[in-house]
mmCIF file of N, CA and C in Angstrom:
data_model
loop_
_atom_site.group_PDB
_atom_site.id
_atom_site.type_symbol
_atom_site.label_atom_id
_atom_site.label_comp_id
_atom_site.label_asym_id
_atom_site.label_seq_id
_atom_site.Cartn_x
_atom_site.Cartn_y
_atom_site.Cartn_z
ATOM 1 N N MET T 275 3.217 -3.707 17.722
ATOM 2 C CA MET T 275 2.366 -3.429 16.580
ATOM 3 C C MET T 275 3.180 -3.619 15.312
ATOM 4 N N SER T 276 2.525 -4.106 14.294
ATOM 5 C CA SER T 276 3.181 -4.256 12.999
ATOM 6 C C SER T 276 2.327 -3.591 11.936
ATOM 7 N N ALA T 277 3.001 -3.106 10.905
ATOM 8 C CA ALA T 277 2.307 -2.419 9.824
ATOM 9 C C ALA T 277 3.005 -2.749 8.517
ATOM 10 N N ILE T 278 2.258 -2.660 7.438
ATOM 11 C CA ILE T 278 2.844 -2.814 6.119
ATOM 12 C C ILE T 278 2.320 -1.690 5.238
ATOM 13 N N GLY T 279 3.222 -1.119 4.476
ATOM 14 C CA GLY T 279 2.853 -0.102 3.507
ATOM 15 C C GLY T 279 2.972 -0.697 2.116
ATOM 16 N N LEU T 280 1.985 -0.458 1.291
ATOM 17 C CA LEU T 280 1.988 -0.941 -0.091
ATOM 18 C C LEU T 280 1.801 0.251 -1.010
ATOM 19 N N ASP T 281 2.775 0.463 -1.858
ATOM 20 C CA ASP T 281 2.727 1.562 -2.818
ATOM 21 C C ASP T 281 2.392 0.967 -4.179
ATOM 22 N N ILE T 282 1.168 1.219 -4.638
ATOM 23 C CA ILE T 282 0.716 0.718 -5.928
ATOM 24 C C ILE T 282 1.170 1.720 -6.974
ATOM 25 N N GLY T 283 2.235 1.396 -7.672
ATOM 26 C CA GLY T 283 2.809 2.325 -8.627
ATOM 27 C C GLY T 283 2.431 2.019 -10.064
ATOM 28 N N GLY T 284 2.918 2.838 -10.945
ATOM 29 C CA GLY T 284 2.627 2.673 -12.367
ATOM 30 C C GLY T 284 3.350 1.511 -13.007
ATOM 31 N N THR T 285 4.441 1.015 -12.365
ATOM 32 C CA THR T 285 5.216 -0.081 -12.957
ATOM 33 C C THR T 285 5.425 -1.268 -12.036
ATOM 34 N N SER T 286 5.152 -1.111 -10.732
ATOM 35 C CA SER T 286 5.297 -2.217 -9.783
ATOM 36 C C SER T 286 4.637 -1.839 -8.464
ATOM 37 N N VAL T 287 4.559 -2.831 -7.570
ATOM 38 C CA VAL T 287 4.066 -2.607 -6.213
ATOM 39 C C VAL T 287 5.266 -2.706 -5.279
ATOM 40 N N LYS T 288 5.426 -1.703 -4.433
ATOM 41 C CA LYS T 288 6.479 -1.712 -3.438
ATOM 42 C C LYS T 288 5.854 -1.973 -2.068
ATOM 43 N N ALA T 289 6.542 -2.784 -1.254
ATOM 44 C CA ALA T 289 6.060 -3.113 0.086
ATOM 45 C C ALA T 289 7.135 -2.791 1.106
ATOM 46 N N ALA T 290 6.708 -2.277 2.258
ATOM 47 C CA ALA T 290 7.596 -2.062 3.388
ATOM 48 C C ALA T 290 6.854 -2.518 4.638
ATOM 49 N N ALA T 291 7.410 -3.531 5.309
ATOM 50 C CA ALA T 291 6.806 -4.063 6.526
ATOM 51 C C ALA T 291 7.632 -3.609 7.717
ATOM 52 N N PHE T 292 6.948 -3.159 8.773
ATOM 53 C CA PHE T 292 7.635 -2.625 9.949
ATOM 54 C C PHE T 292 7.061 -3.245 11.210
ATOM 55 N N ASP T 293 7.931 -3.759 12.056
ATOM 56 C CA ASP T 293 7.542 -4.299 13.353
ATOM 57 C C ASP T 293 8.055 -3.339 14.419
ATOM 58 N N LEU T 294 7.157 -2.695 15.140
ATOM 59 C CA LEU T 294 7.553 -1.701 16.141
ATOM 60 C C LEU T 294 8.354 -2.308 17.288
ATOM 61 N N ALA T 295 8.025 -3.532 17.686
ATOM 62 C CA ALA T 295 8.715 -4.153 18.814
ATOM 63 C C ALA T 295 10.190 -4.397 18.510
ATOM 64 N N SER T 296 10.475 -4.939 17.346
ATOM 65 C CA SER T 296 11.859 -5.256 16.993
ATOM 66 C C SER T 296 12.519 -4.174 16.145
ATOM 67 N N GLU T 297 11.713 -3.226 15.661
ATOM 68 C CA GLU T 297 12.161 -2.182 14.737
ATOM 69 C C GLU T 297 12.721 -2.778 13.446
ATOM 70 N N ASP T 298 12.261 -3.962 13.130
ATOM 71 C CA ASP T 298 12.660 -4.650 11.901
ATOM 72 C C ASP T 298 11.880 -4.065 10.727
ATOM 73 N N ILE T 299 12.592 -3.747 9.653
ATOM 74 C CA ILE T 299 11.954 -3.261 8.432
ATOM 75 C C ILE T 299 12.334 -4.196 7.298
ATOM 76 N N ARG T 300 11.336 -4.659 6.571
ATOM 77 C CA ARG T 300 11.575 -5.480 5.390
ATOM 78 C C ARG T 300 10.945 -4.788 4.197
ATOM 79 N N GLU T 301 11.698 -4.716 3.114
ATOM 80 C CA GLU T 301 11.204 -4.064 1.912
ATOM 81 C C GLU T 301 11.232 -5.042 0.749
ATOM 82 N N ALA T 302 10.313 -4.867 -0.176
ATOM 83 C CA ALA T 302 10.247 -5.745 -1.339
ATOM 84 C C ALA T 302 9.542 -5.017 -2.484
ATOM 85 N N ARG T 303 9.677 -5.582 -3.663
ATOM 86 C CA ARG T 303 9.041 -5.024 -4.857
ATOM 87 C C ARG T 303 8.522 -6.186 -5.696
ATOM 88 N N SER T 304 7.363 -5.998 -6.290
ATOM 89 C CA SER T 304 6.810 -7.012 -7.192
ATOM 90 C C SER T 304 7.569 -6.996 -8.515
ATOM 91 N N ASP T 305 7.296 -7.996 -9.324
ATOM 92 C CA ASP T 305 7.799 -7.943 -10.694
ATOM 93 C C ASP T 305 7.167 -6.731 -11.376
ATOM 94 N N ALA T 306 7.842 -6.221 -12.378
ATOM 95 C CA ALA T 306 7.324 -5.066 -13.120
ATOM 96 C C ALA T 306 6.099 -5.471 -13.936
ATOM 97 N N TYR T 307 5.234 -4.501 -14.172
ATOM 98 C CA TYR T 307 4.071 -4.709 -15.032
ATOM 99 C C TYR T 307 3.882 -3.499 -15.919
ATOM 100 N N VAL T 308 3.060 -3.686 -16.946
ATOM 101 C CA VAL T 308 2.719 -2.603 -17.863
ATOM 102 C C VAL T 308 1.207 -2.557 -17.966
ATOM 103 N N ARG T 309 0.623 -1.453 -17.532
ATOM 104 C CA ARG T 309 -0.822 -1.216 -17.611
ATOM 105 C C ARG T 309 -1.648 -2.435 -17.171
ATOM 106 N N PRO T 310 -1.491 -2.855 -15.915
ATOM 107 C CA PRO T 310 -2.199 -4.052 -15.441
ATOM 108 C C PRO T 310 -3.689 -3.815 -15.263
ATOM 109 N N ASP T 311 -4.446 -4.894 -15.362
ATOM 110 C CA ASP T 311 -5.853 -4.829 -14.981
ATOM 111 C C ASP T 311 -5.921 -5.139 -13.483
ATOM 112 N N ALA T 312 -7.125 -5.143 -12.917
ATOM 113 C CA ALA T 312 -7.274 -5.346 -11.474
ATOM 114 C C ALA T 312 -6.746 -6.710 -11.044
ATOM 115 N N SER T 313 -6.924 -7.733 -11.858
ATOM 116 C CA SER T 313 -6.441 -9.073 -11.522
ATOM 117 C C SER T 313 -4.916 -9.115 -11.462
ATOM 118 N N ALA T 314 -4.253 -8.499 -12.421
ATOM 119 C CA ALA T 314 -2.789 -8.467 -12.431
ATOM 120 C C ALA T 314 -2.266 -7.638 -11.268
ATOM 121 N N LEU T 315 -2.985 -6.599 -10.903
ATOM 122 C CA LEU T 315 -2.555 -5.779 -9.785
ATOM 123 C C LEU T 315 -2.684 -6.547 -8.475
ATOM 124 N N ARG T 316 -3.752 -7.304 -8.333
ATOM 125 C CA ARG T 316 -3.915 -8.144 -7.137
ATOM 126 C C ARG T 316 -2.741 -9.122 -7.032
ATOM 127 N N ALA T 317 -2.351 -9.714 -8.149
ATOM 128 C CA ALA T 317 -1.217 -10.643 -8.155
ATOM 129 C C ALA T 317 0.076 -9.927 -7.775
ATOM 130 N N ALA T 318 0.257 -8.700 -8.236
ATOM 131 C CA ALA T 318 1.458 -7.932 -7.916
ATOM 132 C C ALA T 318 1.500 -7.564 -6.432
ATOM 133 N N VAL T 319 0.348 -7.231 -5.843
ATOM 134 C CA VAL T 319 0.287 -6.935 -4.408
ATOM 135 C C VAL T 319 0.688 -8.177 -3.623
ATOM 136 N N ARG T 320 0.139 -9.328 -3.998
ATOM 137 C CA ARG T 320 0.489 -10.582 -3.330
ATOM 138 C C ARG T 320 1.976 -10.902 -3.495
ATOM 139 N N ASP T 321 2.518 -10.624 -4.672
ATOM 140 C CA ASP T 321 3.924 -10.872 -4.957
ATOM 141 C C ASP T 321 4.814 -10.029 -4.042
ATOM 142 N N ALA T 322 4.528 -8.734 -3.943
ATOM 143 C CA ALA T 322 5.329 -7.853 -3.087
ATOM 144 C C ALA T 322 5.215 -8.271 -1.631
ATOM 145 N N TRP T 323 4.008 -8.617 -1.184
ATOM 146 C CA TRP T 323 3.780 -9.056 0.199
ATOM 147 C C TRP T 323 4.559 -10.342 0.479
ATOM 148 N N ALA T 324 4.515 -11.274 -0.450
ATOM 149 C CA ALA T 324 5.246 -12.536 -0.278
ATOM 150 C C ALA T 324 6.754 -12.292 -0.207
ATOM 151 N N ARG T 325 7.259 -11.424 -1.053
ATOM 152 C CA ARG T 325 8.696 -11.130 -1.050
ATOM 153 C C ARG T 325 9.137 -10.403 0.210
ATOM 154 N N ALA T 326 8.188 -9.752 0.879
ATOM 155 C CA ALA T 326 8.489 -9.092 2.158
ATOM 156 C C ALA T 326 8.387 -10.072 3.321
ATOM 157 N N GLY T 327 8.098 -11.337 3.025
ATOM 158 C CA GLY T 327 8.024 -12.364 4.064
ATOM 159 C C GLY T 327 6.623 -12.679 4.543
ATOM 160 N N GLN T 328 5.604 -12.242 3.831
ATOM 161 C CA GLN T 328 4.193 -12.441 4.181
ATOM 162 C C GLN T 328 3.887 -12.033 5.627
ATOM 163 N N PRO T 329 4.305 -10.841 6.014
ATOM 164 C CA PRO T 329 4.075 -10.429 7.403
ATOM 165 C C PRO T 329 2.598 -10.208 7.697
ATOM 166 N N ARG T 330 2.214 -10.550 8.901
ATOM 167 C CA ARG T 330 0.882 -10.187 9.376
ATOM 168 C C ARG T 330 0.981 -8.742 9.843
ATOM 169 N N ALA T 331 -0.084 -8.001 9.698
ATOM 170 C CA ALA T 331 -0.033 -6.587 10.072
ATOM 171 C C ALA T 331 -1.339 -6.174 10.720
ATOM 172 N N GLU T 332 -1.220 -5.285 11.696
ATOM 173 C CA GLU T 332 -2.392 -4.712 12.332
ATOM 174 C C GLU T 332 -2.918 -3.522 11.537
ATOM 175 N N CYS T 333 -2.044 -2.929 10.732
ATOM 176 C CA CYS T 333 -2.414 -1.778 9.928
ATOM 177 C C CYS T 333 -1.763 -1.892 8.554
ATOM 178 N N VAL T 334 -2.530 -1.566 7.527
ATOM 179 C CA VAL T 334 -2.036 -1.593 6.150
ATOM 180 C C VAL T 334 -2.225 -0.199 5.573
ATOM 181 N N GLY T 335 -1.136 0.369 5.083
ATOM 182 C CA GLY T 335 -1.205 1.658 4.415
ATOM 183 C C GLY T 335 -1.112 1.450 2.917
ATOM 184 N N LEU T 336 -2.069 1.973 2.177
ATOM 185 C CA LEU T 336 -2.077 1.847 0.719
ATOM 186 C C LEU T 336 -1.868 3.198 0.066
ATOM 187 N N CYS T 337 -0.845 3.302 -0.748
ATOM 188 C CA CYS T 337 -0.650 4.482 -1.595
ATOM 189 C C CYS T 337 -1.160 4.091 -2.970
ATOM 190 N N LEU T 338 -2.097 4.844 -3.484
ATOM 191 C CA LEU T 338 -2.778 4.468 -4.724
ATOM 192 C C LEU T 338 -2.323 5.272 -5.929
ATOM 193 N N PRO T 339 -2.510 4.692 -7.127
ATOM 194 C CA PRO T 339 -2.093 5.358 -8.359
ATOM 195 C C PRO T 339 -3.176 6.254 -8.941
ATOM 196 N N GLY T 340 -3.908 6.920 -8.107
ATOM 197 C CA GLY T 340 -4.965 7.783 -8.616
ATOM 198 C C GLY T 340 -5.780 8.369 -7.484
ATOM 199 N N ARG T 341 -6.886 8.964 -7.853
ATOM 200 C CA ARG T 341 -7.762 9.604 -6.867
ATOM 201 C C ARG T 341 -8.735 8.561 -6.316
ATOM 202 N N PHE T 342 -8.937 8.604 -5.011
ATOM 203 C CA PHE T 342 -9.796 7.629 -4.332
ATOM 204 C C PHE T 342 -11.068 8.297 -3.860
ATOM 205 N N ASP T 343 -12.205 7.653 -4.115
ATOM 206 C CA ASP T 343 -13.509 8.136 -3.658
ATOM 207 C C ASP T 343 -13.818 7.437 -2.337
ATOM 208 N N ASP T 344 -13.667 8.162 -1.225
ATOM 209 C CA ASP T 344 -13.881 7.585 0.107
ATOM 210 C C ASP T 344 -15.292 7.034 0.289
ATOM 211 N N GLU T 345 -16.276 7.727 -0.230
ATOM 212 C CA GLU T 345 -17.663 7.316 -0.025
ATOM 213 C C GLU T 345 -17.978 5.990 -0.709
ATOM 214 N N ARG T 346 -17.487 5.813 -1.930
ATOM 215 C CA ARG T 346 -17.771 4.575 -2.674
ATOM 216 C C ARG T 346 -16.698 3.514 -2.476
ATOM 217 N N GLY T 347 -15.523 3.913 -1.965
ATOM 218 C CA GLY T 347 -14.454 2.954 -1.740
ATOM 219 C C GLY T 347 -13.770 2.480 -3.007
ATOM 220 N N VAL T 348 -13.772 3.329 -4.047
ATOM 221 C CA VAL T 348 -13.177 2.949 -5.331
ATOM 222 C C VAL T 348 -12.253 4.050 -5.847
ATOM 223 N N ILE T 349 -11.354 3.649 -6.742
ATOM 224 C CA ILE T 349 -10.528 4.628 -7.439
ATOM 225 C C ILE T 349 -11.415 5.262 -8.505
ATOM 226 N N ASP T 350 -11.486 6.590 -8.527
ATOM 227 C CA ASP T 350 -12.353 7.225 -9.526
ATOM 228 C C ASP T 350 -11.568 7.948 -10.621
ATOM 229 N N ALA T 351 -10.237 7.950 -10.522
ATOM 230 C CA ALA T 351 -9.403 8.498 -11.588
ATOM 231 C C ALA T 351 -8.005 7.903 -11.427
ATOM 232 N N ALA T 352 -7.422 7.449 -12.540
ATOM 233 C CA ALA T 352 -6.076 6.881 -12.508
ATOM 234 C C ALA T 352 -5.448 7.083 -13.885
ATOM 235 N N VAL T 353 -4.709 8.165 -14.043
ATOM 236 C CA VAL T 353 -4.143 8.530 -15.336
ATOM 237 C C VAL T 353 -3.190 7.457 -15.854
ATOM 238 N N ASN T 354 -2.274 6.970 -14.998
ATOM 239 C CA ASN T 354 -1.293 5.981 -15.438
ATOM 240 C C ASN T 354 -1.850 4.566 -15.570
ATOM 241 N N LEU T 355 -2.913 4.272 -14.834
ATOM 242 C CA LEU T 355 -3.504 2.932 -14.840
ATOM 243 C C LEU T 355 -5.021 3.030 -15.009
ATOM 244 N N PRO T 356 -5.495 3.441 -16.177
ATOM 245 C CA PRO T 356 -6.925 3.682 -16.372
ATOM 246 C C PRO T 356 -7.812 2.459 -16.164
ATOM 247 N N ALA T 357 -7.287 1.257 -16.298
ATOM 248 C CA ALA T 357 -8.094 0.053 -16.083
ATOM 249 C C ALA T 357 -8.541 -0.072 -14.631
ATOM 250 N N LEU T 358 -7.931 0.702 -13.738
ATOM 251 C CA LEU T 358 -8.263 0.599 -12.324
ATOM 252 C C LEU T 358 -9.413 1.505 -11.894
ATOM 253 N N VAL T 359 -9.892 2.353 -12.784
ATOM 254 C CA VAL T 359 -11.017 3.217 -12.438
ATOM 255 C C VAL T 359 -12.213 2.318 -12.102
ATOM 256 N N GLY T 360 -12.768 2.541 -10.924
ATOM 257 C CA GLY T 360 -13.881 1.735 -10.437
ATOM 258 C C GLY T 360 -13.438 0.566 -9.571
ATOM 259 N N ALA T 361 -12.130 0.328 -9.456
ATOM 260 C CA ALA T 361 -11.621 -0.787 -8.662
ATOM 261 C C ALA T 361 -11.647 -0.460 -7.176
ATOM 262 N N ARG T 362 -11.858 -1.486 -6.372
ATOM 263 C CA ARG T 362 -11.812 -1.369 -4.912
ATOM 264 C C ARG T 362 -10.450 -1.884 -4.439
ATOM 265 N N PRO T 363 -9.544 -1.007 -4.041
ATOM 266 C CA PRO T 363 -8.198 -1.421 -3.652
ATOM 267 C C PRO T 363 -8.151 -2.460 -2.539
ATOM 268 N N VAL T 364 -9.099 -2.433 -1.607
ATOM 269 C CA VAL T 364 -9.074 -3.428 -0.533
ATOM 270 C C VAL T 364 -9.261 -4.836 -1.080
ATOM 271 N N ASP T 365 -9.856 -4.970 -2.269
ATOM 272 C CA ASP T 365 -10.029 -6.285 -2.881
ATOM 273 C C ASP T 365 -8.705 -6.874 -3.354
ATOM 274 N N TRP T 366 -7.665 -6.049 -3.472
ATOM 275 C CA TRP T 366 -6.360 -6.529 -3.929
ATOM 276 C C TRP T 366 -5.566 -7.155 -2.801
ATOM 277 N N LEU T 367 -5.976 -6.937 -1.550
ATOM 278 C CA LEU T 367 -5.200 -7.406 -0.406
ATOM 279 C C LEU T 367 -5.390 -8.898 -0.173
ATOM 280 N N PRO T 368 -4.307 -9.587 0.207
ATOM 281 C CA PRO T 368 -4.445 -10.976 0.642
ATOM 282 C C PRO T 368 -5.379 -11.026 1.855
ATOM 283 N N ASP T 369 -6.084 -12.127 2.037
ATOM 284 C CA ASP T 369 -7.027 -12.250 3.150
ATOM 285 C C ASP T 369 -6.385 -11.930 4.492
ATOM 286 N N GLU T 370 -5.110 -12.310 4.659
ATOM 287 C CA GLU T 370 -4.409 -12.076 5.920
ATOM 288 C C GLU T 370 -4.245 -10.592 6.219
ATOM 289 N N LEU T 371 -4.260 -9.751 5.188
ATOM 290 C CA LEU T 371 -4.131 -8.303 5.388
ATOM 291 C C LEU T 371 -5.476 -7.591 5.335
ATOM 292 N N ALA T 372 -6.434 -8.173 4.656
ATOM 293 C CA ALA T 372 -7.731 -7.514 4.474
ATOM 294 C C ALA T 372 -8.455 -7.283 5.798
ATOM 295 N N ALA T 373 -8.159 -8.100 6.808
ATOM 296 C CA ALA T 373 -8.811 -7.959 8.108
ATOM 297 C C ALA T 373 -8.191 -6.840 8.948
ATOM 298 N N ALA T 374 -7.046 -6.337 8.538
ATOM 299 C CA ALA T 374 -6.355 -5.282 9.289
ATOM 300 C C ALA T 374 -7.024 -3.929 9.049
ATOM 301 N N ARG T 375 -6.628 -2.963 9.855
ATOM 302 C CA ARG T 375 -7.056 -1.572 9.624
ATOM 303 C C ARG T 375 -6.355 -1.098 8.355
ATOM 304 N N VAL T 376 -7.109 -0.633 7.386
ATOM 305 C CA VAL T 376 -6.550 -0.190 6.111
ATOM 306 C C VAL T 376 -6.687 1.323 6.005
ATOM 307 N N VAL T 377 -5.557 1.978 5.733
ATOM 308 C CA VAL T 377 -5.532 3.428 5.574
ATOM 309 C C VAL T 377 -5.092 3.713 4.145
ATOM 310 N N ILE T 378 -5.900 4.457 3.424
ATOM 311 C CA ILE T 378 -5.581 4.793 2.036
ATOM 312 C C ILE T 378 -5.104 6.236 2.000
ATOM 313 N N THR T 379 -3.968 6.442 1.354
ATOM 314 C CA THR T 379 -3.348 7.761 1.339
ATOM 315 C C THR T 379 -2.654 8.007 0.007
ATOM 316 N N ALA T 380 -2.348 9.247 -0.231
ATOM 317 C CA ALA T 380 -1.555 9.606 -1.401
ATOM 318 C C ALA T 380 -0.079 9.425 -1.061
ATOM 319 N N ALA T 381 0.730 9.197 -2.064
ATOM 320 C CA ALA T 381 2.165 8.991 -1.843
ATOM 321 C C ALA T 381 2.803 10.195 -1.151
ATOM 322 N N ALA T 382 2.398 11.391 -1.517
ATOM 323 C CA ALA T 382 2.975 12.590 -0.901
ATOM 324 C C ALA T 382 2.663 12.641 0.589
ATOM 325 N N GLU T 383 1.442 12.269 0.973
ATOM 326 C CA GLU T 383 1.078 12.260 2.388
ATOM 327 C C GLU T 383 1.901 11.231 3.149
ATOM 328 N N ALA T 384 2.072 10.045 2.560
ATOM 329 C CA ALA T 384 2.854 8.995 3.212
ATOM 330 C C ALA T 384 4.305 9.424 3.366
ATOM 331 N N ALA T 385 4.854 10.060 2.355
ATOM 332 C CA ALA T 385 6.240 10.511 2.421
ATOM 333 C C ALA T 385 6.408 11.572 3.507
ATOM 334 N N ALA T 386 5.477 12.498 3.591
ATOM 335 C CA ALA T 386 5.563 13.549 4.610
ATOM 336 C C ALA T 386 5.480 12.954 6.014
ATOM 337 N N LEU T 387 4.586 11.997 6.204
ATOM 338 C CA LEU T 387 4.457 11.353 7.511
ATOM 339 C C LEU T 387 5.734 10.598 7.866
ATOM 340 N N ALA T 388 6.291 9.875 6.903
ATOM 341 C CA ALA T 388 7.521 9.126 7.159
ATOM 342 C C ALA T 388 8.665 10.063 7.544
ATOM 343 N N LEU T 389 8.788 11.163 6.840
ATOM 344 C CA LEU T 389 9.847 12.128 7.167
ATOM 345 C C LEU T 389 9.637 12.737 8.546
ATOM 346 N N ALA T 390 8.414 13.072 8.860
ATOM 347 C CA ALA T 390 8.128 13.667 10.165
ATOM 348 C C ALA T 390 8.446 12.703 11.303
ATOM 349 N N ARG T 391 8.154 11.429 11.111
ATOM 350 C CA ARG T 391 8.447 10.449 12.152
ATOM 351 C C ARG T 391 9.917 10.099 12.218
ATOM 352 N N ALA T 392 10.590 10.100 11.085
ATOM 353 C CA ALA T 392 12.008 9.734 11.063
ATOM 354 C C ALA T 392 12.881 10.848 11.615
ATOM 355 N N ALA T 393 12.501 12.079 11.361
ATOM 356 C CA ALA T 393 13.304 13.224 11.805
ATOM 357 C C ALA T 393 12.389 14.314 12.341
ATOM 358 N N PRO T 394 11.832 14.093 13.537
ATOM 359 C CA PRO T 394 10.922 15.102 14.087
ATOM 360 C C PRO T 394 11.674 16.421 14.322
ATOM 361 N N PRO T 395 10.941 17.518 14.270
ATOM 362 C CA PRO T 395 11.583 18.823 14.529
ATOM 363 C C PRO T 395 12.260 18.828 15.892
ATOM 364 N N ARG T 396 13.432 19.420 15.962
ATOM 365 C CA ARG T 396 14.211 19.431 17.216
ATOM 366 C C ARG T 396 13.538 20.253 18.305
ATOM 367 N N HIS T 397 12.753 21.238 17.948
ATOM 368 C CA HIS T 397 12.158 22.112 18.950
ATOM 369 C C HIS T 397 10.888 21.508 19.567
ATOM 370 N N ARG T 398 10.493 20.317 19.159
ATOM 371 C CA ARG T 398 9.274 19.703 19.723
ATOM 372 C C ARG T 398 9.575 18.453 20.469
#
């Protein structure tokens, strides 16, 4: 199984691609941006993905720069990137990733999951 995580930040997009079979991890970052619109953000996502080697993934994890409305599938609040309010994050994905299972999460949730998997409690 392979997965890619994309962290849509206030100044750039960070990507981390992981292949479970080989345990290979590739990381990349897009060029920096300042208050991008949805089109510039789509370009930054593609840039980070390309710099990570354009991996195919069965699962894509998206960390978003704001609050996500699950029912409508849009960002409904984004303090650092207000132009993204109303945007559909899945529209930013390259076609090769859009077909994968997409999981949208907050950065804190992703960090907690990564820590739990990297260093599980010794008593379990």
